[in-house]
Coordinates of C-alpha atoms and ligand atoms in Angstrom, one line a residue:
Chain A
X1204 CA 12.7 22.5 49.9
X1205 CA 12.7 24.6 53.3
X1206 CA 15.7 24.4 54.7
X1207 CA 17.3 27.6 55.1
X1208 CA 20.8 28.2 56.4
X1209 CA 21.7 30.6 59.1
X1210 CA 25.1 32.6 58.0
X1211 CA 26.9 32.6 61.5
X1212 CA 28.7 35.6 62.5
X1213 CA 31.9 36.5 60.6
X1214 CA 33.3 37.9 64.1
X1215 CA 34.9 34.4 65.1
X1216 CA 36.8 33.7 61.7
X1217 CA 38.3 37.0 61.5
X1218 CA 39.7 37.1 65.2
X1219 CA 43.5 35.3 64.7
X1220 CA 43.6 34.1 68.2
X1221 CA 40.7 31.6 68.0
X1222 CA 38.3 31.5 71.8
X1223 CA 39.3 28.6 73.6
X1224 CA 43.7 29.5 73.2
X1225 CA 42.8 33.1 74.1
X1226 CA 41.1 31.3 78.0
X1227 CA 43.9 28.8 78.0
X1228 CA 46.1 32.1 78.0
X1229 CA 43.9 33.8 80.6
X1230 CA 43.9 30.5 82.6
X1231 CA 48.0 30.1 82.8
X1232 CA 48.6 33.5 83.5
X1233 CA 46.4 32.9 86.1
X1234 CA 47.4 30.1 87.8
X1235 CA 50.9 31.7 87.8
X1236 CA 50.2 34.6 89.2
X1237 CA 49.2 32.3 91.7
X1238 CA 51.8 30.6 91.9
X1239 CA 54.1 33.5 92.2
X1240 CA 51.8 35.3 95.0
X1241 CA 52.7 31.9 97.4
X1242 CA 56.4 31.3 96.1
X1243 CA 57.2 34.5 96.9
X1244 CA 55.4 33.9 100.4
X1245 CA 53.0 37.7 99.4
X1246 CA 50.6 35.5 101.4
X1247 CA 50.9 33.3 103.7
X1248 CA 51.6 29.3 102.7
X1249 CA 49.4 28.4 105.2
X1250 CA 46.2 31.3 104.5
X1251 CA 46.8 30.1 100.4
X1252 CA 47.7 26.8 98.8
X1253 CA 50.2 26.7 95.7
X1254 CA 48.5 25.6 92.4
X1255 CA 51.0 22.4 92.6
X1256 CA 49.9 22.1 96.2
X1257 CA 46.7 21.4 95.1
X1258 CA 47.0 19.4 92.6
X1259 CA 49.4 17.3 94.5
X1260 CA 46.5 17.0 97.0
X1261 CA 44.3 16.3 94.4
X1262 CA 46.0 13.7 93.1
X1263 CA 46.6 11.6 96.9
X1264 CA 42.5 11.8 97.3
X1265 CA 42.0 10.7 93.5
X1266 CA 44.0 8.7 92.8
X1267 CA 46.3 7.4 94.8
X1268 CA 43.9 6.8 97.8
X1269 CA 40.5 7.5 95.6
X1270 CA 38.7 8.2 98.5
X1271 CA 36.5 11.4 97.0
X1272 CA 35.3 9.8 94.9
X1273 CA 32.5 7.6 97.5
X1274 CA 31.9 11.3 99.0
X1275 CA 31.7 13.0 95.4
X1276 CA 28.9 10.2 94.8
X1277 CA 27.3 11.1 98.3
X1278 CA 26.9 14.4 97.4
X1279 CA 25.7 14.3 94.4
X1280 CA 23.5 12.0 95.0
X1281 CA 21.9 13.9 97.8
X1282 CA 21.9 16.5 95.1
X1283 CA 20.3 14.9 92.4
X1284 CA 17.4 13.2 94.5
X1285 CA 17.0 16.8 96.2
X1286 CA 16.5 18.4 92.7
X1287 CA 13.5 16.3 91.6
X1288 CA 12.2 16.1 94.6
X1289 CA 11.9 19.7 95.1
X1290 CA 11.4 20.2 91.0
X1291 CA 8.8 17.7 91.3
X1292 CA 6.9 19.0 94.0
X1293 CA 7.2 23.1 92.6
X1294 CA 6.4 22.0 89.8
X1295 CA 3.4 20.1 90.9
X1296 CA 1.8 22.6 93.4
X1297 CA 2.7 25.4 90.1
X1298 CA 0.3 23.2 87.9
X1299 CA -2.6 23.3 90.7
X1300 CA -2.2 27.2 91.5
X1301 CA -2.7 27.8 87.5
X1302 CA -5.9 25.3 87.7
X1303 CA -7.3 26.4 90.8
X1304 CA -7.8 30.5 91.7
X1305 CA -8.8 29.1 95.7
X1306 CA -6.2 27.3 95.4
X1307 CA -3.5 29.7 94.7
X1308 CA -5.2 32.1 96.9
X1309 CA -5.0 29.6 99.9
X1310 CA -1.3 28.3 99.5
X1311 CA 0.3 31.8 98.5
X1312 CA 0.6 33.3 102.1
X1313 CA 2.3 29.7 102.7
X1314 CA 4.9 31.0 99.8
X1315 CA 5.2 34.2 100.3
X1316 CA 6.6 32.8 104.3
X1317 CA 8.8 30.4 102.3
X1318 CA 10.1 33.0 100.4
X1319 CA 11.3 35.9 103.5
X1320 CA 12.7 32.8 105.6
X1321 CA 16.2 32.3 104.8
X1322 CA 15.5 28.7 104.1
X1323 CA 19.1 27.7 104.8
X1324 CA 17.9 28.6 108.8
X1325 CA 15.5 25.3 108.9
X1326 CA 18.9 22.7 108.2
X1327 CA 18.9 22.0 112.2
X1328 CA 15.6 21.3 112.3
X1329 CA 15.7 19.0 109.2
X1330 CA 18.8 17.0 109.9
X1331 CA 17.0 16.8 113.8
X1332 CA 14.1 14.9 112.6
X1333 CA 15.4 13.3 109.9
X1334 CA 19.2 11.9 111.5
X1335 CA 22.3 12.4 110.2
X1336 CA 22.1 10.3 106.4
X1337 CA 21.4 11.6 103.2
X1338 CA 17.8 11.9 104.2
X1339 CA 17.9 15.4 105.5
X1340 CA 20.5 16.5 103.1
X1341 CA 18.4 15.5 100.5
X1342 CA 15.7 17.2 101.8
X1343 CA 17.1 20.2 102.7
X1344 CA 18.2 19.5 98.6
X1345 CA 14.6 20.2 97.9
X1346 CA 13.3 22.9 99.8
X1347 CA 15.9 25.4 98.9
X1348 CA 15.9 24.8 95.3
X1349 CA 11.4 24.7 95.5
X1350 CA 10.8 27.8 95.6
X1351 CA 12.3 29.0 92.2
X1352 CA 10.7 26.6 90.5
X1353 CA 7.4 26.5 91.6
X1354 CA 7.5 30.5 91.7
X1355 CA 8.9 29.9 87.5
X1356 CA 6.3 28.0 86.5
X1357 CA 3.8 29.2 88.4
X1358 CA 4.9 32.9 86.4
X1359 CA 5.4 30.8 83.0
X1360 CA 1.7 28.6 83.6
X1361 CA -0.3 31.6 83.8
X1362 CA 1.6 34.1 80.9
X1363 CA -0.4 32.8 78.1
X1364 CA -1.6 35.6 75.8
X1365 CA -5.0 36.6 75.7
X1366 CA -4.9 36.3 71.8
X1367 CA -4.3 32.5 72.9
X1368 CA -6.4 31.7 74.8
X1369 CA -9.3 33.3 73.2
X1370 CA -8.2 31.2 70.0
X1371 CA -8.9 27.9 72.1
X1372 CA -12.4 29.1 73.4
X1373 CA -13.2 29.5 70.5
X1374 CA -12.5 26.1 69.2
X1375 CA -13.6 25.2 72.1
X1376 CA -11.1 23.9 73.9
X1377 CA -11.1 21.8 77.2
X1378 CA -9.7 23.5 80.5
X1379 CA -7.2 20.2 79.9
X1380 CA -6.4 20.7 76.6
X1381 CA -5.8 24.6 77.0
X1382 CA -3.6 23.3 79.1
X1383 CA -1.4 20.4 77.1
X1384 CA -1.2 22.2 74.3
X1385 CA -1.2 26.1 75.3
X1386 CA -0.3 26.8 78.7
X1387 CA 2.1 23.5 79.0
X1388 CA 4.1 24.0 76.9
X1389 CA 4.0 28.1 76.7
X1390 CA 5.5 28.0 79.9
X1391 CA 8.4 25.6 79.5
X1392 CA 11.0 28.5 78.5
X1393 CA 10.3 29.6 82.3
X1394 CA 10.2 26.4 83.5
X1395 CA 13.3 26.1 82.8
X1396 CA 15.0 28.7 83.5
X1397 CA 14.0 28.1 87.5
X1398 CA 15.5 24.0 86.6
X1399 CA 18.5 25.9 86.7
X1400 CA 18.4 27.8 88.9
X1401 CA 17.0 25.0 91.1
X1402 CA 20.1 23.0 90.0
X1403 CA 22.6 25.3 91.5
X1404 CA 20.8 25.9 94.4
X1405 CA 20.2 22.1 95.5
X1406 CA 24.2 21.7 95.3
X1407 CA 24.2 24.4 98.1
X1408 CA 21.2 23.0 100.5
X1409 CA 23.2 19.5 100.1
X1410 CA 26.7 21.1 101.4
X1411 CA 25.0 22.2 103.9
X1412 CA 22.5 19.6 105.2
X1413 CA 27.0 18.5 105.0
X1414 CA 28.1 21.6 107.8
X1415 CA 25.1 20.6 109.9
X1416 CA 26.1 17.0 110.4
X1417 CA 26.9 14.0 108.2
X1418 CA 29.8 11.7 107.7
X1419 CA 29.8 11.0 104.2
X1420 CA 30.1 13.9 101.4
X1421 CA 32.1 16.2 100.0
X1422 CA 30.9 18.9 102.6
X1423 CA 32.1 17.0 105.4
X1424 CA 35.8 16.5 103.5
X1425 CA 35.8 20.4 102.9
X1426 CA 35.0 21.0 106.8
X1427 CA 37.1 18.3 108.4
X1428 CA 40.3 19.3 106.0
X1429 CA 40.1 23.5 106.7
X1430 CA 39.5 22.2 110.8
X1431 CA 42.9 20.3 110.5
X1432 CA 44.2 23.2 108.2
X1433 CA 44.7 20.8 105.6
X1434 CA 44.6 23.5 103.5
X1435 CA 45.2 22.1 100.0
X1436 CA 43.3 19.2 100.3
X1437 CA 40.1 21.5 100.9
X1438 CA 40.8 23.1 98.2
X1439 CA 41.0 19.7 96.0
X1440 CA 37.5 19.0 97.2
X1441 CA 36.4 22.6 96.9
X1442 CA 37.3 21.6 92.8
X1443 CA 35.4 18.6 92.8
X1444 CA 32.2 20.7 93.6
X1445 CA 33.0 23.4 90.9
X1446 CA 33.0 20.3 88.6
X1447 CA 29.6 19.2 89.8
X1448 CA 28.1 22.3 89.5
X1449 CA 29.1 21.9 85.7
X1450 CA 27.9 18.8 85.5
X1451 CA 24.3 19.3 87.2
X1452 CA 24.7 23.2 85.6
X1453 CA 25.5 21.6 81.6
X1454 CA 22.7 18.8 81.6
X1455 CA 20.5 21.3 83.1
X1456 CA 21.1 23.4 79.3
X1457 CA 21.8 20.4 77.4
X1458 CA 18.0 19.8 78.8
X1459 CA 16.7 23.2 78.2
X1460 CA 17.9 23.0 74.9
X1461 CA 16.1 20.5 73.7
X1462 CA 12.9 20.7 75.5
X1463 CA 12.5 24.4 73.8
X1464 CA 14.1 22.8 70.1
X1465 CA 11.3 25.8 69.1
X1466 CA 13.6 28.6 70.4
X1467 CA 16.7 27.5 68.2
X1468 CA 17.2 27.6 64.6
X1469 CA 19.6 24.7 64.8
X1470 CA 16.9 22.9 66.4
X1471 CA 13.8 23.3 64.7
X1472 CA 15.7 23.2 60.9
X1473 CA 16.3 19.4 62.5
X1474 CA 13.0 18.7 64.1
X1475 CA 11.7 19.6 60.2
X1476 CA 13.8 17.3 58.5
X1477 CA 12.9 14.7 60.5
X1478 CA 8.8 15.6 60.4
X1479 CA 9.1 15.7 56.4
X1480 CA 11.0 12.4 55.9
X1481 CA 8.3 10.5 58.8
X1482 CA 5.4 12.2 56.6
X1483 CA 7.2 11.5 52.8
X1484 CA 5.0 9.1 52.2
X1485 CA 1.8 10.9 52.4
X1486 CA 3.9 14.4 50.8
X1487 CA 3.9 12.8 47.7
X1488 CA 1.1 10.8 47.7
X1489 CA -0.8 13.5 48.1
X1490 CA 1.7 15.7 44.9
X1491 CA 0.2 13.4 42.6
X1492 CA -3.3 13.5 44.0
X1493 CA -2.6 17.2 43.0
X1494 CA -1.7 16.2 39.7
X1495 CA -4.3 14.4 38.7
Chain B
X1368 CA -11.7 21.1 49.0
X1369 CA -15.4 19.9 50.0
X1370 CA -16.7 18.8 53.4
X1371 CA -19.5 18.5 55.5
X1372 CA -21.9 20.6 57.6
X1373 CA -22.9 19.3 60.2
X1374 CA -25.8 21.7 60.7
X1375 CA -29.3 20.1 62.0
X1376 CA -32.4 20.3 59.4
X1377 CA -33.7 23.1 61.7
X1378 CA -30.6 25.1 61.6
X1379 CA -30.1 24.6 57.9
X1380 CA -33.7 26.3 57.2
X1381 CA -32.9 29.6 58.8
X1382 CA -31.4 32.7 56.5
X1383 CA -30.4 35.1 58.6
X1384 CA -27.2 33.4 60.2
X1385 CA -26.7 36.2 61.9
X1386 CA -29.3 38.5 63.4
X1387 CA -28.1 42.0 65.1
X1388 CA -30.8 43.7 66.6
X1389 CA -29.3 47.7 68.5
X1390 CA -26.1 45.8 69.7
X1391 CA -23.9 47.4 71.8
X1392 CA -20.2 47.0 73.7
X1393 CA -19.4 48.6 76.5
X1394 CA -16.0 47.8 77.9
X1395 CA -15.0 48.9 81.7
X1396 CA -13.3 52.4 81.3
X1397 CA -16.2 53.2 80.2
X1398 CA -15.5 52.7 76.2
X1399 CA -17.5 52.4 73.9
X1400 CA -16.8 49.7 71.2
X1401 CA -19.9 49.2 69.6
X1402 CA -23.2 51.2 70.1
X1403 CA -26.7 50.6 68.4
X1404 CA -25.6 48.3 65.6
X1405 CA -29.0 46.6 64.1
X1406 CA -27.7 44.1 60.9
X1407 CA -28.3 40.8 59.0
X1408 CA -26.3 38.9 57.2
X1409 CA -27.4 35.8 54.8
X1410 CA -26.3 32.6 54.5
X1411 CA -23.6 32.2 52.2
X1412 CA -22.9 36.1 51.7
X1413 CA -19.7 37.9 51.9
X1414 CA -19.9 40.7 54.3
X1415 CA -16.3 42.8 54.2
X1416 CA -16.5 45.1 57.4
X1417 CA -14.3 48.5 56.8
X1418 CA -13.7 51.4 58.7
X1419 CA -10.9 53.0 60.9
X1420 CA -8.6 51.7 63.5
X1421 CA -10.6 51.5 67.2
X1422 CA -14.4 51.9 65.5
X1423 CA -15.0 48.1 67.0
X1424 CA -14.4 46.1 64.2
X1425 CA -12.6 43.3 66.2
X1426 CA -14.7 44.0 69.1
X1427 CA -17.6 43.1 66.8
X1428 CA -16.2 39.8 65.1
X1429 CA -15.7 38.7 69.2
X1430 CA -19.4 39.1 69.9
X1431 CA -20.4 36.7 66.3
X1432 CA -17.6 34.4 67.8
X1433 CA -19.7 34.2 70.6
X1434 CA -16.1 35.2 72.6
X1435 CA -17.9 38.5 74.2
X1436 CA -21.4 38.8 75.1
X1437 CA -22.9 42.4 74.0
X1438 CA -23.5 44.5 77.0
X1439 CA -27.1 46.0 75.0
X1440 CA -29.5 44.2 72.7
X1441 CA -29.6 41.1 70.8
X1442 CA -27.5 39.3 68.9
X1443 CA -28.6 35.9 67.3
X1444 CA -26.5 33.5 65.3
X1445 CA -27.7 30.3 63.8
X1446 CA -31.0 31.5 65.0
X1447 CA -30.1 30.9 68.9
X1448 CA -29.0 33.6 71.2
X1449 CA -25.3 33.6 71.8
X1450 CA -23.7 32.3 74.7
X1451 CA -20.9 31.0 73.6
X1452 CA -18.4 29.7 71.3
X1453 CA -20.1 27.3 68.7
X1454 CA -18.1 24.4 65.9
X1455 CA -20.4 26.2 63.0
X1456 CA -18.2 29.1 64.2
X1457 CA -15.1 29.9 63.0
X1458 CA -12.5 33.0 63.7
X1459 CA -9.4 34.2 62.4
X1460 CA -7.3 37.0 65.0
X1461 CA -5.7 39.7 64.1
X1462 CA -2.3 38.0 65.0
X1463 CA -1.7 34.7 63.3
X1464 CA -1.2 33.3 67.3
X1465 CA 0.3 29.6 65.8
X1466 CA 1.9 27.4 68.4
X1467 CA 5.6 28.7 68.2
X1468 CA 6.2 24.2 69.6
X1469 CA 4.2 23.2 66.6
X1470 CA 5.1 22.5 63.1
X1471 CA 2.8 24.3 60.1
X1472 CA 1.4 20.1 60.0
X1473 CA 0.2 20.2 63.9
X1474 CA -0.8 23.6 64.3
X1475 CA -3.3 23.0 61.0
X1476 CA -4.0 20.4 62.8
X1477 CA -4.8 21.5 65.9
X1478 CA -9.2 22.3 65.6
X1479 CA -9.1 18.4 64.6
X1480 CA -6.6 17.3 67.3
X1481 CA -8.8 19.4 70.0
X1482 CA -11.8 17.8 68.4
X1483 CA -10.4 14.0 69.1
X1484 CA -9.2 11.7 67.6
X1485 CA -7.0 12.8 64.7
X1486 CA -7.5 10.4 61.6
X1487 CA -5.2 9.7 58.1
X1488 CA -7.3 11.5 56.3
X1489 CA -7.7 14.4 58.2
X1490 CA -4.0 14.4 57.9
X1491 CA -4.2 14.4 54.3
X1492 CA -6.7 17.4 54.1
X1493 CA -4.5 18.8 56.5
X1494 CA -1.6 19.4 53.5
X1495 CA -4.1 19.8 50.8
X1496 CA -5.0 23.2 53.0
X1497 CA -1.1 24.5 53.3
X1498 CA -0.8 23.6 49.6
X1499 CA -4.0 25.7 48.6
X1500 CA -2.7 28.4 50.7
X1501 CA 0.5 28.3 49.1
X1502 CA 2.8 26.8 51.6
X1503 CA 4.0 24.3 49.5
X1504 CA 7.6 23.3 51.0
X1505 CA 6.7 24.0 54.3
X1506 CA 4.4 21.4 55.6
X1507 CA 6.7 20.9 58.2
X1508 CA 8.4 24.1 59.6
X1509 CA 7.9 26.0 62.3
X1510 CA 6.7 29.9 62.5
X1511 CA 10.0 31.2 63.2
X1512 CA 11.0 30.2 59.8
X1513 CA 8.2 31.2 58.7
X1514 CA 7.5 35.6 57.8
X1515 CA 4.8 37.7 59.2
X1516 CA 2.9 36.6 56.2
X1517 CA 3.2 32.8 55.6
X1518 CA 2.2 32.6 59.2
X1519 CA -1.0 34.0 58.3
X1520 CA -1.8 31.6 56.0
X1521 CA -0.9 28.6 58.3
X1522 CA -3.4 30.8 60.3
X1523 CA -5.8 31.0 57.3
X1524 CA -5.4 27.1 57.1
X1525 CA -6.6 26.1 60.3
X1526 CA -9.8 28.4 60.5
X1527 CA -10.3 26.8 57.2
X1528 CA -10.1 23.1 58.9
X1529 CA -12.0 23.8 62.0
X1530 CA -14.8 22.5 59.5
X1531 CA -16.8 25.9 60.3
X1532 CA -19.6 27.6 58.8
X1533 CA -19.0 31.0 59.2
X1534 CA -16.3 32.7 59.0
X1535 CA -15.3 35.4 61.3
X1536 CA -11.5 37.1 59.9
X1537 CA -10.3 39.4 61.4
X1538 CA -7.7 41.3 58.8
X1539 CA -6.2 38.4 58.0
X1540 CA -3.9 39.7 54.7
X1541 CA -2.8 42.9 56.2
X1542 CA 1.1 41.7 55.8
X1543 CA 1.0 40.2 52.6
X1544 CA 2.0 41.6 49.7
X1545 CA -0.1 43.3 46.7
X1546 CA 0.3 39.5 44.9
X1547 CA -0.3 37.4 47.7
X1548 CA -2.9 38.9 49.1
X1549 CA -4.5 38.7 45.6
X1550 CA -4.3 35.5 45.3
X1551 CA -5.6 34.3 48.8
X1552 CA -8.6 36.5 47.8
X1553 CA -9.3 34.4 44.7
X1554 CA -8.5 31.2 47.0
X1555 CA -10.7 32.7 49.9
X1556 CA -13.9 33.4 47.2
X1557 CA -13.9 29.8 46.2
X1558 CA -13.5 28.0 49.4
X1559 CA -17.0 30.0 49.3
X1560 CA -18.7 28.9 47.1
X1561 CA -16.8 25.3 48.0
X1562 CA -18.8 25.1 51.8
X1563 CA -21.4 27.6 51.1
X1564 CA -19.6 29.3 53.8
X1565 CA -21.0 32.9 55.6
X1566 CA -17.8 35.2 56.5
X1567 CA -17.4 38.2 57.7
X1568 CA -14.4 39.9 56.5
X1569 CA -12.5 43.1 58.5
X1570 CA -10.3 45.2 56.1
X1571 CA -8.5 48.3 56.4
X1572 CA -7.9 48.0 52.6
X1573 CA -11.5 49.5 50.3
X1574 CA -10.0 47.9 47.4
X1575 CA -9.7 44.9 49.0
X1576 CA -13.3 45.0 50.9
X1577 CA -16.0 45.7 47.6
X1578 CA -13.6 42.8 45.8
X1579 CA -14.6 39.8 47.7
X1580 CA -17.5 41.6 49.3
X1581 CA -21.8 41.0 48.6
X1582 CA -22.0 44.5 51.0
X1583 CA -19.4 46.3 53.3
X1584 CA -20.2 47.6 56.4
X1585 CA -19.1 50.9 56.6
X1586 CA -17.7 51.8 60.4
X1587 CA -17.2 55.1 62.6
X1588 CA -15.1 55.2 65.3
X1589 CA -16.1 56.5 69.0
X1590 CA -18.6 55.4 69.7
X1591 CA -18.5 52.5 67.7
X1592 CA -21.3 52.6 65.1
X1593 CA -22.2 50.6 61.9
X1594 CA -22.6 53.7 59.5
X1595 CA -23.3 53.1 56.4
X1596 CA -24.1 49.5 54.4
X1597 CA -23.2 49.7 50.7
X1598 CA -24.1 46.9 47.9
X1599 CA -21.7 45.5 45.5
X1600 CA -24.1 44.5 42.5
X1601 CA -21.0 43.0 40.7
X1602 CA -21.7 39.7 39.2
X1603 CA -20.0 36.7 40.8
X1604 CA -17.1 34.3 40.4
X1605 CA -14.8 37.7 40.6
X1606 CA -12.6 37.6 39.0
X1607 CA -9.2 40.5 38.8
X1608 CA -10.6 42.0 35.2
X1609 CA -13.7 43.5 37.6
X1610 CA -11.0 46.4 39.3
X1611 CA -10.7 47.6 36.0
X1612 CA -14.5 48.0 35.7
X1613 CA -16.1 51.8 36.3
X1614 CA -19.0 50.0 38.5
X1615 CA -15.9 48.9 40.8
X1616 CA -14.1 51.7 41.0
X1617 CA -17.0 53.9 42.0
X1618 CA -18.1 51.8 44.8
X1619 CA -14.3 52.4 45.6
X1620 CA -15.0 55.5 45.9
X1621 CA -18.6 56.2 47.0
X1622 CA -16.7 54.1 50.5
X1623 CA -13.8 56.3 50.6
X1624 CA -15.6 59.5 50.9
X1625 CA -18.4 57.9 53.4
X1626 CA -15.0 56.9 55.5
X1627 CA -13.4 60.5 54.7
X1628 CA -16.5 62.4 56.3
X1629 CA -16.4 60.8 59.6
X1630 CA -12.4 61.2 59.7
Ligands
LIG2111 N1 -11.1 44.4 77.0 C1 -11.2 45.4 76.2 N2 -11.4 46.8 77.6 C2 -12.2 47.9 77.3 N3 -11.6 48.3 76.1 C3 -11.5 48.3 74.9 C4 -11.1 45.8 75.1 N4 -11.3 45.7 73.6 C5 -11.9 46.9 72.7 N5 -11.8 47.9 73.6 C6 -11.9 49.3 73.0 O1 -12.5 49.1 72.0 C7 -12.7 49.9 70.9 C8 -12.9 49.3 70.0 O2 -12.0 47.9 69.6 P1 -11.9 47.0 68.3 O3 -10.5 46.5 68.8 O4 -13.2 46.4 68.1 O5 -11.1 48.0 67.5 P2 -10.5 47.5 65.6 O6 -12.0 48.3 64.9 O7 -10.8 46.2 65.4 O8 -9.3 47.7 65.4 P3 -8.3 47.9 64.5 O9 -8.9 48.1 63.3 O10 -7.2 49.2 65.3 O11 -8.2 46.3 65.0 C9 -11.4 50.6 71.5 O12 -11.6 52.0 71.6 C10 -10.5 49.7 71.7 O13 -10.1 50.6 73.1
LIG2112 MG1 -8.7 45.0 64.7

């Protein structure tokens, strides 16, 4: 059998305090200092709410009144749809640019213009165009995450090494086959890295859109609570955004690992085992054929 | 390990598979990678190419494969001026050039995948080739799980799966230990006689060059030139015992002297 086990680094075993406990300790210290600072009036309660006030506000908004979730899911929807649009369009443009040099040359000035213009500045214009519902936020999220995804995907698609390209050429592969079997899979690590950057940017885009003008969304809540100096509530909303960001980034990281499974010893071993099981009958029959 | 060779009768009748007439290759720089090379390679012949690093061995193979076009002279392959890659020509590169996202099995199947649909017989043949190069147990491993030498053997299996009749191998066994190299050398010779294949084989190893070849082309650098052609009159099939014969050792020393004179 070909399965090899790779021993884990011994470091984690030799530590006396487990990693999660270390993180917990740091977190508790952090919260304690924060609480102390507010309780002893080192900073004004008006500027920095105490952690317990934030938790109480969150409890009120999320559980008692349960009004935060509507906003949470509106923002999440804007981010996800915006990201999918930006990523889809970015990937498509990258593929067209990689396949066609003329296309690449013709669009490159616009891409540079898009890169150097602060894309957040288009937010008010987009709102003016698309109104006050989810559409402008989706569009802003898409525009902001488009660029890094486009650039990453194009870089990835153009990076296939000469020797592999020549290998395909010597096998007389078509343009499409080179793309399908060499360029696209070879570019996946870089494309996925672009997606990871893009998803965080899409969140920024949606919030900016909500700041400009909206009636629903976490961005709206933060703005409203801040204006009313309800800082515990504003902080509670901020925490919801952190959670959303972690959720999105976590999903992207998870997808990244699966898609580029060939970079991971574990996943490669798993995949090899699966293939071996799938072709077991053929393997056995070939072994018999040899023995005869 | 037999397979049909898809050549029309006219092409089959050609005795010289490769004919180079004062072939030269100059890269922008300018670098003269190959100058004034004239030679023939007959059907079924095994030719080793030997010479110091940078003398144009890879360039010569890439010319014959049709990947690049000569800047001087003529180069005929299968009786035609070479104009680009052909199905009858298979090339194995200096680096394994495997696809990291495909298993050994799928890497070996690549030539079939590119040529059309993969049938059951193709899959079985791919497995047999993997076993032939000594990778039993690694059929479904991925390149990252293999050593450099094992990857090179996958590349050899892939080359054999192209069904090509003219095989161009660029230092295929450089990364292998002496023992595996010896075994694969014998396999290669067996495959060659089975397929009636013509082989151009680049190596840095003089013993290996002599052991395998009917003729050894000795090349020299700056500019890349064909300095000498050495006939190897040892009988076939070759056996490891022949490497003890005085005849074999004389040939090895001759070539070493020829090379030494140029370095
Ligand atoms: N694409 C290229 N552009 C410019 N110069 C090149 C190119 N390819 C090869 N050369 C030059 O041509 C010469 C011969 O190169 P080649 O790769 O054929 O050598 P080699 O005999 O295969 O060497 P090695 O044994 O190290 O593989 C070298 O001087 C190299 O720098
Ligand atoms: Mg070389």
